[in-house]
XYZ file of C-alpha atoms in Angstrom:
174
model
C 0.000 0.000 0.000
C 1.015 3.732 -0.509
C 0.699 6.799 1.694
C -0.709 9.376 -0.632
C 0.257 12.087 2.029
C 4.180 10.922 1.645
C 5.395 11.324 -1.386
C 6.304 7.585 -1.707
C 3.664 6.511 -3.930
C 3.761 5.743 -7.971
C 0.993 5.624 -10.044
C 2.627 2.989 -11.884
C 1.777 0.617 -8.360
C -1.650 2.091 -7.103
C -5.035 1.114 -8.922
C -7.482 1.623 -5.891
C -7.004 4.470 -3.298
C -9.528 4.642 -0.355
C -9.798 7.428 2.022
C -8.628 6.438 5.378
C -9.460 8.565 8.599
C -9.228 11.395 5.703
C -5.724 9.837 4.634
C -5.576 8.782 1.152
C -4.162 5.280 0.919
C -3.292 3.713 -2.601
C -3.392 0.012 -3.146
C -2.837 -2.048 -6.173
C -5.029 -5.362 -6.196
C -2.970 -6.186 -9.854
C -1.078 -8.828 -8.268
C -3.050 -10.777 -5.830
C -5.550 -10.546 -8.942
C -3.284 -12.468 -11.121
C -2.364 -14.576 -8.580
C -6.074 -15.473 -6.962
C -6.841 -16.239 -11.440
C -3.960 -19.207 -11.219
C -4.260 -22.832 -10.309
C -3.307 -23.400 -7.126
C 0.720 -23.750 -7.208
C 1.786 -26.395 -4.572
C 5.224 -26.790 -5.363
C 8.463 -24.390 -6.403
C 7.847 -23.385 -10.251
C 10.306 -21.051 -12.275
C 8.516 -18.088 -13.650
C 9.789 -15.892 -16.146
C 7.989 -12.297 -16.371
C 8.721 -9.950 -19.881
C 8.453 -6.672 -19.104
C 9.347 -4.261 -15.482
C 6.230 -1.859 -15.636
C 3.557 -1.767 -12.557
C 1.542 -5.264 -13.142
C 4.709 -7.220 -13.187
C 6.068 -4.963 -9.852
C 2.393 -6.068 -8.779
C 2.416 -9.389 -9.590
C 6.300 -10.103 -8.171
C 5.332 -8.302 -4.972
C 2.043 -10.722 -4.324
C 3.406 -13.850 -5.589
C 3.631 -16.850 -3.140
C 6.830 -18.183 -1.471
C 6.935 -21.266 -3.934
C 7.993 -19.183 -6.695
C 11.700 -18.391 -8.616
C 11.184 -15.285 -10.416
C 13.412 -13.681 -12.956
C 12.510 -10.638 -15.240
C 13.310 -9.625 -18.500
C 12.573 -6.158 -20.194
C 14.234 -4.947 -23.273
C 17.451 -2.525 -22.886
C 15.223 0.924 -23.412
C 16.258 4.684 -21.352
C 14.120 3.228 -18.587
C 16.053 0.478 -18.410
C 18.386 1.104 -15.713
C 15.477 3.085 -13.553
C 13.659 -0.477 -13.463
C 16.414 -2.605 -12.616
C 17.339 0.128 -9.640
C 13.617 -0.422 -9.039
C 13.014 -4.320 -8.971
C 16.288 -4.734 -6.757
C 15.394 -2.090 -4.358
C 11.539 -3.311 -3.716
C 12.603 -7.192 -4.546
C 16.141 -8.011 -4.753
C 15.603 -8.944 -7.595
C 18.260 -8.122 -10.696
C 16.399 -7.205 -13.954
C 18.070 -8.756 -16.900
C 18.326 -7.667 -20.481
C 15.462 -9.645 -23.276
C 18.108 -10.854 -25.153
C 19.328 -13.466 -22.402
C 15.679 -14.695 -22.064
C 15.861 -17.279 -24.787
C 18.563 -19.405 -22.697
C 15.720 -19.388 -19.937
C 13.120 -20.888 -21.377
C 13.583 -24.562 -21.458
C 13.553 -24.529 -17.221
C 10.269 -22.266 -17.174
C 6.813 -23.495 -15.655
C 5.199 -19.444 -16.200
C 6.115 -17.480 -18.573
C 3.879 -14.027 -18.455
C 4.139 -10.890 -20.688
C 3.728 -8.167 -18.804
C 4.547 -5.372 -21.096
C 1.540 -3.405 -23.485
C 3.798 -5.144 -26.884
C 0.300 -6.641 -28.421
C -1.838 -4.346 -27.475
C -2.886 -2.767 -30.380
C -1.552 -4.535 -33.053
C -0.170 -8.276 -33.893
C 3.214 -7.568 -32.859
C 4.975 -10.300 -30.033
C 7.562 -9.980 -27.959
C 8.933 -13.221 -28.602
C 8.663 -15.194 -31.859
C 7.107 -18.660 -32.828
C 10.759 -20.374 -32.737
C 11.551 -19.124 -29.831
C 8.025 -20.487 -28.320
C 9.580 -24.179 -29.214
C 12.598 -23.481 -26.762
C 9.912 -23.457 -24.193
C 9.409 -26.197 -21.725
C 6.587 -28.268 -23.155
C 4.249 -28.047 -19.950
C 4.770 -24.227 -19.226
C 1.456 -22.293 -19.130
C 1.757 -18.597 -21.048
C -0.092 -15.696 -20.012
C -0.296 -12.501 -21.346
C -1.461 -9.563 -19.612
C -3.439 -8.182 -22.838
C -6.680 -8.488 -22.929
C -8.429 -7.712 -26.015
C -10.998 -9.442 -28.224
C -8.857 -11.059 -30.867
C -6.041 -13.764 -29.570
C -2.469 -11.736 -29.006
C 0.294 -12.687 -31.336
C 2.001 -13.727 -28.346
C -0.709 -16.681 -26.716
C -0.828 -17.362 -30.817
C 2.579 -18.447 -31.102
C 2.220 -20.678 -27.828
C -0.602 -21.980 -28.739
C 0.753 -23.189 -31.925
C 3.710 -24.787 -30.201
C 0.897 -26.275 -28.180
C 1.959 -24.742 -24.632
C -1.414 -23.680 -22.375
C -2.294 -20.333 -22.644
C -4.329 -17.446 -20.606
C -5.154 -14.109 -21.147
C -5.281 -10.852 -18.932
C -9.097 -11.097 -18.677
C -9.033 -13.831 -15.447
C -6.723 -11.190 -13.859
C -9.046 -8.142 -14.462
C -11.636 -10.002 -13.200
C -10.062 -10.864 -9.847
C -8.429 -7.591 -9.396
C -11.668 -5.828 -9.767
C -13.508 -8.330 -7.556
């Protein structure tokens, strides 16, 4: 949660503020939303999350203890501001996109947390590199949109289980 009095908060990590004794107090409910939208995880899994913004900040800083997570984000200006961030809030160390494809034969979740898919058919990671994927990992991406994203495409075609962003909306708002 975030003091909106203090100047500690970031929009990037509030999506619900509520007025507290006439304090403003900011709370995201992204990641026990995504979190509360997964099967129950009963033993350690490796997840992989693309992208550094606020859902994946959300989602590392509500995920149970049985978790390994390691974060990828392309090399962009804001690059070195989120890996400051993730190892301040999570000790975790932010590593470039281009080491991902190494990962992903020992990954159980992989989630795409950045906007790339959106608006358009664009994916952050290709068909091929989909096959490099362990074949039981489930693939989520945060999109949520009418029409399939180029990303949950591509795993679906290298038959991995997929999910969308809607289960997460859904829980977040509930």
């Amino acid at each position: 949660s975030c003091d909106w009095s203090s100047d500690v908060c970031s929009s990037d990590l509030v999506n619900t503020v509520k007025n507290v004794d006439g304090k403003l107090i900011g709370y995201s409910t992204d990641g026990s939303g995504f979190w509360q939208s997964m099967p129950e995880i009963e033993k350690p899994i490796n997840v992989v999350i693309i992208g550094a913004g606020g859902a994946a900040k959300a989602i590392i800083g509500a995920a149970p203890l049985t978790v390994n997570i390691q974060v990828f984000n392309r090399e962009s200006p804001a690059f070195d501001e989120h890996k400051a961030q993730l190892a301040a809030l999570f000790g975790l160390e932010l590593q470039p996109l281009s080491q991902l494809l190494t990962q992903l034969e020992s990954v159980d979740l992989l989630i795409n947390a950045t906007s790339v898919g959106l608006h358009d058919n664009v994916s952050v990671l290709s068909e091929a590199d989909f096959e490099l994927l362990k074949a039981n990992a489930l693939v989520i991406d945060l999109v949520y949109r009418h029409a399939q994203t180029s990303f949950l495409e591509y795993a679906r075609k290298t038959e991995h289980q997929t999910m969308s962003g809607l289960p997460m909306l859904v829980m977040q708002g509930a």
